[in-house]
């Protein structure tokens, strides 16, 4: 096979504006702002036989102009952020059934307006959030490796990654409370620290018969504050989702019904920060049931279904949810 080179390059632009509605009687959480983000990138790819190599380079610049009144005094800020990012990766087809790929890349993220300038009550989260206008851009170096096996009936995929992030921005509970006529609210502040993330994602499926199949997927993530030698708040706990699916009728039938019973297993988060507003909740297991119907309408396909989450109304608390809802059946109809 001849060597094959292919590439692409492009530009993208994002413009965003936020203007608070005056006269509401509510102090805005963030100021009015105008944001412009411009980016240019180039990607080159080389293929030969079972080997593929790819590399890319990108440059971004962002400008943010903000304005708001604080105690009848106009406060304005003009901020700008620029940075390069790059990646190099490769894929190798070890055999017709086995593939391995690896990717090493840098990335960056400028702080969002809410991270910079939040100052007040976040009504959606029922919490007071305090930003920091001196936050720096996050910069990361990430290495990802993935192994994939496709054996017809069996499909397996395992991904492992390590990510070092300089100036990682996170929302930290202060332990203080703010009391107003609307109630008492916990106070959070945006902070920065150097971080090391690593973990695994896995998924797999197996087809028993033309009608019966099974799947499993899960994730494990670790996040260490390397400055303080402790853990960050609001990091997902270990979890796995597995289930069985039964299809009524033949796969060749254009109008099929599928019933799926699944089980979500969520572990207790043992890697808590030194201070949190409440202890991490216990592990839990939830059963879910879904039914899906596929219709062929001429040349189009329509999927209609209903899904019931927490089928047995199990009491539980989710560590990632600041409200930590403890008991709920959720019914969703989708199309």
mmCIF file with all atom_site columns, C-alpha atoms in Angstrom, residues 83-295:
data_model
loop_
_atom_site.group_PDB
_atom_site.id
_atom_site.type_symbol
_atom_site.label_atom_id
_atom_site.label_alt_id
_atom_site.label_comp_id
_atom_site.label_asym_id
_atom_site.label_entity_id
_atom_site.label_seq_id
_atom_site.pdbx_PDB_ins_code
_atom_site.Cartn_x
_atom_site.Cartn_y
_atom_site.Cartn_z
_atom_site.occupancy
_atom_site.B_iso_or_equiv
_atom_site.pdbx_formal_charge
_atom_site.auth_seq_id
_atom_site.auth_comp_id
_atom_site.auth_asym_id
_atom_site.auth_atom_id
_atom_site.pdbx_PDB_model_num
ATOM 1   C CA . UNK A 1 83  ? -1.933  29.984  24.023 1.00 0.00 ? 83  UNK A CA 1
ATOM 2   C CA . UNK A 1 84  ? -0.783  27.178  21.738 1.00 0.00 ? 84  UNK A CA 1
ATOM 3   C CA . UNK A 1 85  ? -1.817  23.538  22.014 1.00 0.00 ? 85  UNK A CA 1
ATOM 4   C CA . UNK A 1 86  ? -0.576  20.481  20.147 1.00 0.00 ? 86  UNK A CA 1
ATOM 5   C CA . UNK A 1 87  ? -0.965  16.732  19.966 1.00 0.00 ? 87  UNK A CA 1
ATOM 6   C CA . UNK A 1 88  ? 0.649   13.692  18.400 1.00 0.00 ? 88  UNK A CA 1
ATOM 7   C CA . UNK A 1 89  ? -0.883  10.245  18.277 1.00 0.00 ? 89  UNK A CA 1
ATOM 8   C CA . UNK A 1 90  ? -0.871  6.908   16.566 1.00 0.00 ? 90  UNK A CA 1
ATOM 9   C CA . UNK A 1 91  ? -3.078  3.890   15.912 1.00 0.00 ? 91  UNK A CA 1
ATOM 10  C CA . UNK A 1 92  ? -1.839  0.377   15.159 1.00 0.00 ? 92  UNK A CA 1
ATOM 11  C CA . UNK A 1 93  ? -4.009  -2.495  13.928 1.00 0.00 ? 93  UNK A CA 1
ATOM 12  C CA . UNK A 1 94  ? -2.363  -5.382  15.775 1.00 0.00 ? 94  UNK A CA 1
ATOM 13  C CA . UNK A 1 95  ? -4.717  -7.907  14.152 1.00 0.00 ? 95  UNK A CA 1
ATOM 14  C CA . UNK A 1 96  ? -8.064  -7.791  12.351 1.00 0.00 ? 96  UNK A CA 1
ATOM 15  C CA . UNK A 1 97  ? -9.735  -7.884  15.786 1.00 0.00 ? 97  UNK A CA 1
ATOM 16  C CA . UNK A 1 98  ? -7.326  -5.876  17.974 1.00 0.00 ? 98  UNK A CA 1
ATOM 17  C CA . UNK A 1 99  ? -6.457  -2.179  17.776 1.00 0.00 ? 99  UNK A CA 1
ATOM 18  C CA . UNK A 1 100 ? -4.230  -0.042  19.979 1.00 0.00 ? 100 UNK A CA 1
ATOM 19  C CA . UNK A 1 101 ? -3.922  3.732   19.891 1.00 0.00 ? 101 UNK A CA 1
ATOM 20  C CA . UNK A 1 102 ? -2.029  6.295   21.926 1.00 0.00 ? 102 UNK A CA 1
ATOM 21  C CA . UNK A 1 103 ? -2.243  10.072  22.043 1.00 0.00 ? 103 UNK A CA 1
ATOM 22  C CA . UNK A 1 104 ? -0.087  12.656  23.797 1.00 0.00 ? 104 UNK A CA 1
ATOM 23  C CA . UNK A 1 105 ? -1.266  16.247  23.776 1.00 0.00 ? 105 UNK A CA 1
ATOM 24  C CA . UNK A 1 106 ? -1.306  19.604  25.456 1.00 0.00 ? 106 UNK A CA 1
ATOM 25  C CA . UNK A 1 107 ? -4.407  21.690  26.109 1.00 0.00 ? 107 UNK A CA 1
ATOM 26  C CA . UNK A 1 108 ? -5.400  24.879  27.853 1.00 0.00 ? 108 UNK A CA 1
ATOM 27  C CA . UNK A 1 109 ? -8.557  26.542  29.119 1.00 0.00 ? 109 UNK A CA 1
ATOM 28  C CA . UNK A 1 110 ? -8.956  30.198  30.051 1.00 0.00 ? 110 UNK A CA 1
ATOM 29  C CA . UNK A 1 111 ? -11.099 30.876  33.124 1.00 0.00 ? 111 UNK A CA 1
ATOM 30  C CA . UNK A 1 112 ? -14.802 31.421  32.469 1.00 0.00 ? 112 UNK A CA 1
ATOM 31  C CA . UNK A 1 113 ? -16.540 34.646  33.431 1.00 0.00 ? 113 UNK A CA 1
ATOM 32  C CA . UNK A 1 114 ? -18.341 33.001  36.346 1.00 0.00 ? 114 UNK A CA 1
ATOM 33  C CA . UNK A 1 115 ? -15.020 31.696  37.703 1.00 0.00 ? 115 UNK A CA 1
ATOM 34  C CA . UNK A 1 116 ? -13.539 35.175  37.463 1.00 0.00 ? 116 UNK A CA 1
ATOM 35  C CA . UNK A 1 117 ? -16.347 37.443  38.595 1.00 0.00 ? 117 UNK A CA 1
ATOM 36  C CA . UNK A 1 118 ? -19.083 35.493  40.439 1.00 0.00 ? 118 UNK A CA 1
ATOM 37  C CA . UNK A 1 119 ? -20.155 37.504  43.437 1.00 0.00 ? 119 UNK A CA 1
ATOM 38  C CA . UNK A 1 120 ? -23.449 36.523  44.958 1.00 0.00 ? 120 UNK A CA 1
ATOM 39  C CA . UNK A 1 121 ? -26.215 33.969  45.052 1.00 0.00 ? 121 UNK A CA 1
ATOM 40  C CA . UNK A 1 122 ? -26.367 31.330  42.331 1.00 0.00 ? 122 UNK A CA 1
ATOM 41  C CA . UNK A 1 123 ? -30.115 30.654  42.284 1.00 0.00 ? 123 UNK A CA 1
ATOM 42  C CA . UNK A 1 124 ? -29.801 27.425  40.328 1.00 0.00 ? 124 UNK A CA 1
ATOM 43  C CA . UNK A 1 125 ? -27.389 25.914  42.858 1.00 0.00 ? 125 UNK A CA 1
ATOM 44  C CA . UNK A 1 126 ? -28.791 27.647  45.984 1.00 0.00 ? 126 UNK A CA 1
ATOM 45  C CA . UNK A 1 127 ? -25.270 28.698  46.958 1.00 0.00 ? 127 UNK A CA 1
ATOM 46  C CA . UNK A 1 128 ? -23.153 31.824  47.101 1.00 0.00 ? 128 UNK A CA 1
ATOM 47  C CA . UNK A 1 129 ? -20.204 31.675  44.693 1.00 0.00 ? 129 UNK A CA 1
ATOM 48  C CA . UNK A 1 130 ? -17.161 33.954  44.825 1.00 0.00 ? 130 UNK A CA 1
ATOM 49  C CA . UNK A 1 131 ? -14.888 34.309  41.792 1.00 0.00 ? 131 UNK A CA 1
ATOM 50  C CA . UNK A 1 132 ? -11.296 35.450  41.498 1.00 0.00 ? 132 UNK A CA 1
ATOM 51  C CA . UNK A 1 133 ? -10.380 37.921  38.703 1.00 0.00 ? 133 UNK A CA 1
ATOM 52  C CA . UNK A 1 134 ? -6.696  36.956  39.037 1.00 0.00 ? 134 UNK A CA 1
ATOM 53  C CA . UNK A 1 135 ? -7.152  33.330  37.958 1.00 0.00 ? 135 UNK A CA 1
ATOM 54  C CA . UNK A 1 136 ? -4.703  32.019  35.358 1.00 0.00 ? 136 UNK A CA 1
ATOM 55  C CA . UNK A 1 137 ? -5.462  29.780  32.408 1.00 0.00 ? 137 UNK A CA 1
ATOM 56  C CA . UNK A 1 138 ? -5.383  26.037  32.999 1.00 0.00 ? 138 UNK A CA 1
ATOM 57  C CA . UNK A 1 139 ? -2.630  24.211  31.076 1.00 0.00 ? 139 UNK A CA 1
ATOM 58  C CA . UNK A 1 140 ? -2.480  20.437  30.783 1.00 0.00 ? 140 UNK A CA 1
ATOM 59  C CA . UNK A 1 141 ? -0.413  17.591  29.399 1.00 0.00 ? 141 UNK A CA 1
ATOM 60  C CA . UNK A 1 142 ? -2.490  14.461  28.802 1.00 0.00 ? 142 UNK A CA 1
ATOM 61  C CA . UNK A 1 143 ? -1.542  10.947  27.691 1.00 0.00 ? 143 UNK A CA 1
ATOM 62  C CA . UNK A 1 144 ? -4.327  8.594   26.578 1.00 0.00 ? 144 UNK A CA 1
ATOM 63  C CA . UNK A 1 145 ? -3.987  4.923   25.608 1.00 0.00 ? 145 UNK A CA 1
ATOM 64  C CA . UNK A 1 146 ? -6.844  2.781   24.288 1.00 0.00 ? 146 UNK A CA 1
ATOM 65  C CA . UNK A 1 147 ? -7.160  -0.927  23.535 1.00 0.00 ? 147 UNK A CA 1
ATOM 66  C CA . UNK A 1 148 ? -10.088 -2.229  21.463 1.00 0.00 ? 148 UNK A CA 1
ATOM 67  C CA . UNK A 1 149 ? -11.160 -5.788  20.634 1.00 0.00 ? 149 UNK A CA 1
ATOM 68  C CA . UNK A 1 150 ? -13.943 -6.561  18.166 1.00 0.00 ? 150 UNK A CA 1
ATOM 69  C CA . UNK A 1 151 ? -14.605 -10.263 17.852 1.00 0.00 ? 151 UNK A CA 1
ATOM 70  C CA . UNK A 1 152 ? -18.028 -10.304 16.294 1.00 0.00 ? 152 UNK A CA 1
ATOM 71  C CA . UNK A 1 153 ? -20.149 -11.328 19.260 1.00 0.00 ? 153 UNK A CA 1
ATOM 72  C CA . UNK A 1 154 ? -17.757 -9.730  21.736 1.00 0.00 ? 154 UNK A CA 1
ATOM 73  C CA . UNK A 1 155 ? -16.667 -6.113  21.794 1.00 0.00 ? 155 UNK A CA 1
ATOM 74  C CA . UNK A 1 156 ? -14.268 -4.748  24.445 1.00 0.00 ? 156 UNK A CA 1
ATOM 75  C CA . UNK A 1 157 ? -12.717 -1.318  24.907 1.00 0.00 ? 157 UNK A CA 1
ATOM 76  C CA . UNK A 1 158 ? -10.349 -0.130  27.648 1.00 0.00 ? 158 UNK A CA 1
ATOM 77  C CA . UNK A 1 159 ? -8.958  3.401   27.936 1.00 0.00 ? 159 UNK A CA 1
ATOM 78  C CA . UNK A 1 160 ? -6.329  4.580   30.425 1.00 0.00 ? 160 UNK A CA 1
ATOM 79  C CA . UNK A 1 161 ? -5.223  8.183   30.828 1.00 0.00 ? 161 UNK A CA 1
ATOM 80  C CA . UNK A 1 162 ? -2.981  10.449  32.873 1.00 0.00 ? 162 UNK A CA 1
ATOM 81  C CA . UNK A 1 163 ? -3.393  14.218  32.912 1.00 0.00 ? 163 UNK A CA 1
ATOM 82  C CA . UNK A 1 164 ? -1.237  16.812  34.649 1.00 0.00 ? 164 UNK A CA 1
ATOM 83  C CA . UNK A 1 165 ? -3.024  20.180  34.920 1.00 0.00 ? 165 UNK A CA 1
ATOM 84  C CA . UNK A 1 166 ? -1.285  23.358  36.005 1.00 0.00 ? 166 UNK A CA 1
ATOM 85  C CA . UNK A 1 167 ? -3.527  25.940  37.714 1.00 0.00 ? 167 UNK A CA 1
ATOM 86  C CA . UNK A 1 168 ? -6.576  23.661  37.762 1.00 0.00 ? 168 UNK A CA 1
ATOM 87  C CA . UNK A 1 169 ? -9.677  25.742  38.625 1.00 0.00 ? 169 UNK A CA 1
ATOM 88  C CA . UNK A 1 170 ? -12.152 24.239  41.080 1.00 0.00 ? 170 UNK A CA 1
ATOM 89  C CA . UNK A 1 171 ? -15.074 25.303  43.242 1.00 0.00 ? 171 UNK A CA 1
ATOM 90  C CA . UNK A 1 172 ? -14.254 24.905  46.936 1.00 0.00 ? 172 UNK A CA 1
ATOM 91  C CA . UNK A 1 173 ? -16.655 24.986  49.907 1.00 0.00 ? 173 UNK A CA 1
ATOM 92  C CA . UNK A 1 174 ? -15.468 27.543  52.473 1.00 0.00 ? 174 UNK A CA 1
ATOM 93  C CA . UNK A 1 175 ? -17.560 26.347  55.412 1.00 0.00 ? 175 UNK A CA 1
ATOM 94  C CA . UNK A 1 176 ? -19.094 29.810  55.759 1.00 0.00 ? 176 UNK A CA 1
ATOM 95  C CA . UNK A 1 177 ? -22.782 30.635  55.300 1.00 0.00 ? 177 UNK A CA 1
ATOM 96  C CA . UNK A 1 178 ? -24.596 33.678  53.961 1.00 0.00 ? 178 UNK A CA 1
ATOM 97  C CA . UNK A 1 179 ? -27.885 34.668  55.585 1.00 0.00 ? 179 UNK A CA 1
ATOM 98  C CA . UNK A 1 180 ? -30.453 36.768  53.710 1.00 0.00 ? 180 UNK A CA 1
ATOM 99  C CA . UNK A 1 181 ? -34.202 37.195  53.476 1.00 0.00 ? 181 UNK A CA 1
ATOM 100 C CA . UNK A 1 182 ? -34.227 34.308  50.986 1.00 0.00 ? 182 UNK A CA 1
ATOM 101 C CA . UNK A 1 183 ? -32.607 31.916  53.458 1.00 0.00 ? 183 UNK A CA 1
ATOM 102 C CA . UNK A 1 184 ? -29.212 30.596  54.529 1.00 0.00 ? 184 UNK A CA 1
ATOM 103 C CA . UNK A 1 185 ? -26.756 29.548  51.816 1.00 0.00 ? 185 UNK A CA 1
ATOM 104 C CA . UNK A 1 186 ? -23.364 27.874  51.806 1.00 0.00 ? 186 UNK A CA 1
ATOM 105 C CA . UNK A 1 187 ? -20.473 29.913  50.397 1.00 0.00 ? 187 UNK A CA 1
ATOM 106 C CA . UNK A 1 188 ? -18.121 28.531  47.722 1.00 0.00 ? 188 UNK A CA 1
ATOM 107 C CA . UNK A 1 189 ? -15.028 30.111  46.181 1.00 0.00 ? 189 UNK A CA 1
ATOM 108 C CA . UNK A 1 190 ? -13.089 29.440  42.993 1.00 0.00 ? 190 UNK A CA 1
ATOM 109 C CA . UNK A 1 191 ? -9.483  28.413  43.664 1.00 0.00 ? 191 UNK A CA 1
ATOM 110 C CA . UNK A 1 192 ? -6.510  27.114  41.678 1.00 0.00 ? 192 UNK A CA 1
ATOM 111 C CA . UNK A 1 193 ? -3.972  24.381  42.317 1.00 0.00 ? 193 UNK A CA 1
ATOM 112 C CA . UNK A 1 194 ? -1.764  22.003  40.359 1.00 0.00 ? 194 UNK A CA 1
ATOM 113 C CA . UNK A 1 195 ? -3.537  18.697  39.764 1.00 0.00 ? 195 UNK A CA 1
ATOM 114 C CA . UNK A 1 196 ? -2.850  15.165  38.603 1.00 0.00 ? 196 UNK A CA 1
ATOM 115 C CA . UNK A 1 197 ? -5.784  13.212  37.151 1.00 0.00 ? 197 UNK A CA 1
ATOM 116 C CA . UNK A 1 198 ? -5.622  9.591   36.094 1.00 0.00 ? 198 UNK A CA 1
ATOM 117 C CA . UNK A 1 199 ? -8.120  6.820   35.539 1.00 0.00 ? 199 UNK A CA 1
ATOM 118 C CA . UNK A 1 200 ? -9.718  4.133   33.405 1.00 0.00 ? 200 UNK A CA 1
ATOM 119 C CA . UNK A 1 201 ? -12.834 3.860   31.255 1.00 0.00 ? 201 UNK A CA 1
ATOM 120 C CA . UNK A 1 202 ? -14.054 0.492   30.063 1.00 0.00 ? 202 UNK A CA 1
ATOM 121 C CA . UNK A 1 203 ? -16.952 -0.856  28.059 1.00 0.00 ? 203 UNK A CA 1
ATOM 122 C CA . UNK A 1 204 ? -17.962 -4.176  26.617 1.00 0.00 ? 204 UNK A CA 1
ATOM 123 C CA . UNK A 1 205 ? -20.847 -6.001  25.017 1.00 0.00 ? 205 UNK A CA 1
ATOM 124 C CA . UNK A 1 206 ? -21.714 -9.582  24.151 1.00 0.00 ? 206 UNK A CA 1
ATOM 125 C CA . UNK A 1 207 ? -24.390 -10.926 21.815 1.00 0.00 ? 207 UNK A CA 1
ATOM 126 C CA . UNK A 1 208 ? -25.814 -14.216 23.147 1.00 0.00 ? 208 UNK A CA 1
ATOM 127 C CA . UNK A 1 209 ? -28.417 -14.733 20.432 1.00 0.00 ? 209 UNK A CA 1
ATOM 128 C CA . UNK A 1 210 ? -30.059 -12.748 17.672 1.00 0.00 ? 210 UNK A CA 1
ATOM 129 C CA . UNK A 1 211 ? -32.402 -11.292 20.301 1.00 0.00 ? 211 UNK A CA 1
ATOM 130 C CA . UNK A 1 212 ? -30.481 -11.288 23.611 1.00 0.00 ? 212 UNK A CA 1
ATOM 131 C CA . UNK A 1 213 ? -27.393 -9.174  24.344 1.00 0.00 ? 213 UNK A CA 1
ATOM 132 C CA . UNK A 1 214 ? -25.560 -7.759  27.355 1.00 0.00 ? 214 UNK A CA 1
ATOM 133 C CA . UNK A 1 215 ? -23.340 -4.773  28.017 1.00 0.00 ? 215 UNK A CA 1
ATOM 134 C CA . UNK A 1 216 ? -21.182 -3.295  30.783 1.00 0.00 ? 216 UNK A CA 1
ATOM 135 C CA . UNK A 1 217 ? -19.381 0.032   31.117 1.00 0.00 ? 217 UNK A CA 1
ATOM 136 C CA . UNK A 1 218 ? -17.696 1.890   33.922 1.00 0.00 ? 218 UNK A CA 1
ATOM 137 C CA . UNK A 1 219 ? -15.173 4.479   34.963 1.00 0.00 ? 219 UNK A CA 1
ATOM 138 C CA . UNK A 1 220 ? -12.566 5.013   37.657 1.00 0.00 ? 220 UNK A CA 1
ATOM 139 C CA . UNK A 1 221 ? -11.031 8.452   38.186 1.00 0.00 ? 221 UNK A CA 1
ATOM 140 C CA . UNK A 1 222 ? -8.479  9.793   40.649 1.00 0.00 ? 222 UNK A CA 1
ATOM 141 C CA . UNK A 1 223 ? -7.727  13.500  41.132 1.00 0.00 ? 223 UNK A CA 1
ATOM 142 C CA . UNK A 1 224 ? -4.924  14.652  43.422 1.00 0.00 ? 224 UNK A CA 1
ATOM 143 C CA . UNK A 1 225 ? -4.145  18.196  44.531 1.00 0.00 ? 225 UNK A CA 1
ATOM 144 C CA . UNK A 1 226 ? -0.366  17.999  44.242 1.00 0.00 ? 226 UNK A CA 1
ATOM 145 C CA . UNK A 1 227 ? 0.153   21.362  45.956 1.00 0.00 ? 227 UNK A CA 1
ATOM 146 C CA . UNK A 1 228 ? -1.636  20.334  49.152 1.00 0.00 ? 228 UNK A CA 1
ATOM 147 C CA . UNK A 1 229 ? -1.230  16.550  48.820 1.00 0.00 ? 229 UNK A CA 1
ATOM 148 C CA . UNK A 1 230 ? -4.973  16.018  49.231 1.00 0.00 ? 230 UNK A CA 1
ATOM 149 C CA . UNK A 1 231 ? -8.052  15.528  47.061 1.00 0.00 ? 231 UNK A CA 1
ATOM 150 C CA . UNK A 1 232 ? -10.332 17.881  45.144 1.00 0.00 ? 232 UNK A CA 1
ATOM 151 C CA . UNK A 1 233 ? -14.053 18.234  45.885 1.00 0.00 ? 233 UNK A CA 1
ATOM 152 C CA . UNK A 1 234 ? -16.747 17.105  43.435 1.00 0.00 ? 234 UNK A CA 1
ATOM 153 C CA . UNK A 1 235 ? -14.838 14.295  41.722 1.00 0.00 ? 235 UNK A CA 1
ATOM 154 C CA . UNK A 1 236 ? -17.057 11.393  40.559 1.00 0.00 ? 236 UNK A CA 1
ATOM 155 C CA . UNK A 1 237 ? -16.875 8.183   42.551 1.00 0.00 ? 237 UNK A CA 1
ATOM 156 C CA . UNK A 1 238 ? -16.205 4.809   40.908 1.00 0.00 ? 238 UNK A CA 1
ATOM 157 C CA . UNK A 1 239 ? -19.207 3.451   39.021 1.00 0.00 ? 239 UNK A CA 1
ATOM 158 C CA . UNK A 1 240 ? -20.349 0.713   36.668 1.00 0.00 ? 240 UNK A CA 1
ATOM 159 C CA . UNK A 1 241 ? -23.450 0.257   34.548 1.00 0.00 ? 241 UNK A CA 1
ATOM 160 C CA . UNK A 1 242 ? -24.435 -3.145  33.189 1.00 0.00 ? 242 UNK A CA 1
ATOM 161 C CA . UNK A 1 243 ? -27.565 -4.561  31.636 1.00 0.00 ? 243 UNK A CA 1
ATOM 162 C CA . UNK A 1 244 ? -29.407 -7.031  29.443 1.00 0.00 ? 244 UNK A CA 1
ATOM 163 C CA . UNK A 1 245 ? -31.327 -6.151  26.290 1.00 0.00 ? 245 UNK A CA 1
ATOM 164 C CA . UNK A 1 246 ? -33.981 -8.319  24.626 1.00 0.00 ? 246 UNK A CA 1
ATOM 165 C CA . UNK A 1 247 ? -35.234 -7.559  21.152 1.00 0.00 ? 247 UNK A CA 1
ATOM 166 C CA . UNK A 1 248 ? -38.676 -8.744  20.122 1.00 0.00 ? 248 UNK A CA 1
ATOM 167 C CA . UNK A 1 249 ? -38.690 -9.896  16.543 1.00 0.00 ? 249 UNK A CA 1
ATOM 168 C CA . UNK A 1 250 ? -35.880 -10.497 14.093 1.00 0.00 ? 250 UNK A CA 1
ATOM 169 C CA . UNK A 1 251 ? -33.010 -8.095  13.525 1.00 0.00 ? 251 UNK A CA 1
ATOM 170 C CA . UNK A 1 252 ? -34.150 -8.028  9.887  1.00 0.00 ? 252 UNK A CA 1
ATOM 171 C CA . UNK A 1 253 ? -37.529 -6.668  10.914 1.00 0.00 ? 253 UNK A CA 1
ATOM 172 C CA . UNK A 1 254 ? -37.775 -2.958  10.097 1.00 0.00 ? 254 UNK A CA 1
ATOM 173 C CA . UNK A 1 255 ? -40.114 -2.355  13.064 1.00 0.00 ? 255 UNK A CA 1
ATOM 174 C CA . UNK A 1 256 ? -38.511 -3.785  16.223 1.00 0.00 ? 256 UNK A CA 1
ATOM 175 C CA . UNK A 1 257 ? -39.101 -3.519  19.959 1.00 0.00 ? 257 UNK A CA 1
ATOM 176 C CA . UNK A 1 258 ? -36.273 -3.624  22.506 1.00 0.00 ? 258 UNK A CA 1
ATOM 177 C CA . UNK A 1 259 ? -36.519 -3.974  26.275 1.00 0.00 ? 259 UNK A CA 1
ATOM 178 C CA . UNK A 1 260 ? -33.459 -3.168  28.428 1.00 0.00 ? 260 UNK A CA 1
ATOM 179 C CA . UNK A 1 261 ? -32.986 -3.867  32.135 1.00 0.00 ? 261 UNK A CA 1
ATOM 180 C CA . UNK A 1 262 ? -29.886 -2.235  33.613 1.00 0.00 ? 262 UNK A CA 1
ATOM 181 C CA . UNK A 1 263 ? -28.181 -1.802  36.956 1.00 0.00 ? 263 UNK A CA 1
ATOM 182 C CA . UNK A 1 264 ? -26.074 1.198   38.021 1.00 0.00 ? 264 UNK A CA 1
ATOM 183 C CA . UNK A 1 265 ? -23.513 0.517   40.769 1.00 0.00 ? 265 UNK A CA 1
ATOM 184 C CA . UNK A 1 266 ? -21.947 3.572   42.431 1.00 0.00 ? 266 UNK A CA 1
ATOM 185 C CA . UNK A 1 267 ? -19.226 3.275   45.086 1.00 0.00 ? 267 UNK A CA 1
ATOM 186 C CA . UNK A 1 268 ? -18.744 5.546   48.074 1.00 0.00 ? 268 UNK A CA 1
ATOM 187 C CA . UNK A 1 269 ? -16.269 8.374   47.460 1.00 0.00 ? 269 UNK A CA 1
ATOM 188 C CA . UNK A 1 270 ? -13.421 7.647   49.900 1.00 0.00 ? 270 UNK A CA 1
ATOM 189 C CA . UNK A 1 271 ? -11.078 10.295  48.422 1.00 0.00 ? 271 UNK A CA 1
ATOM 190 C CA . UNK A 1 272 ? -12.672 13.373  49.989 1.00 0.00 ? 272 UNK A CA 1
ATOM 191 C CA . UNK A 1 273 ? -11.050 16.788  50.441 1.00 0.00 ? 273 UNK A CA 1
ATOM 192 C CA . UNK A 1 274 ? -9.803  17.811  53.871 1.00 0.00 ? 274 UNK A CA 1
ATOM 193 C CA . UNK A 1 275 ? -13.001 19.817  54.332 1.00 0.00 ? 275 UNK A CA 1
ATOM 194 C CA . UNK A 1 276 ? -16.451 19.194  52.880 1.00 0.00 ? 276 UNK A CA 1
ATOM 195 C CA . UNK A 1 277 ? -19.902 20.388  53.885 1.00 0.00 ? 277 UNK A CA 1
ATOM 196 C CA . UNK A 1 278 ? -21.123 16.842  54.536 1.00 0.00 ? 278 UNK A CA 1
ATOM 197 C CA . UNK A 1 279 ? -19.642 13.335  54.633 1.00 0.00 ? 279 UNK A CA 1
ATOM 198 C CA . UNK A 1 280 ? -19.651 11.373  51.395 1.00 0.00 ? 280 UNK A CA 1
ATOM 199 C CA . UNK A 1 281 ? -22.869 9.320   51.081 1.00 0.00 ? 281 UNK A CA 1
ATOM 200 C CA . UNK A 1 282 ? -22.899 5.555   51.030 1.00 0.00 ? 282 UNK A CA 1
ATOM 201 C CA . UNK A 1 283 ? -22.625 3.386   47.940 1.00 0.00 ? 283 UNK A CA 1
ATOM 202 C CA . UNK A 1 284 ? -25.837 2.554   46.127 1.00 0.00 ? 284 UNK A CA 1
ATOM 203 C CA . UNK A 1 285 ? -27.308 0.440   43.325 1.00 0.00 ? 285 UNK A CA 1
ATOM 204 C CA . UNK A 1 286 ? -30.172 1.492   41.049 1.00 0.00 ? 286 UNK A CA 1
ATOM 205 C CA . UNK A 1 287 ? -32.197 -0.577  38.592 1.00 0.00 ? 287 UNK A CA 1
ATOM 206 C CA . UNK A 1 288 ? -33.488 1.009   35.398 1.00 0.00 ? 288 UNK A CA 1
ATOM 207 C CA . UNK A 1 289 ? -35.927 -0.204  32.752 1.00 0.00 ? 289 UNK A CA 1
ATOM 208 C CA . UNK A 1 290 ? -36.224 1.073   29.174 1.00 0.00 ? 290 UNK A CA 1
ATOM 209 C CA . UNK A 1 291 ? -38.428 0.201   26.220 1.00 0.00 ? 291 UNK A CA 1
ATOM 210 C CA . UNK A 1 292 ? -37.727 1.360   22.678 1.00 0.00 ? 292 UNK A CA 1
ATOM 211 C CA . UNK A 1 293 ? -39.737 1.044   19.474 1.00 0.00 ? 293 UNK A CA 1
ATOM 212 C CA . UNK A 1 294 ? -38.278 1.689   16.031 1.00 0.00 ? 294 UNK A CA 1
ATOM 213 C CA . UNK A 1 295 ? -40.442 2.701   13.106 1.00 0.00 ? 295 UNK A CA 1
#
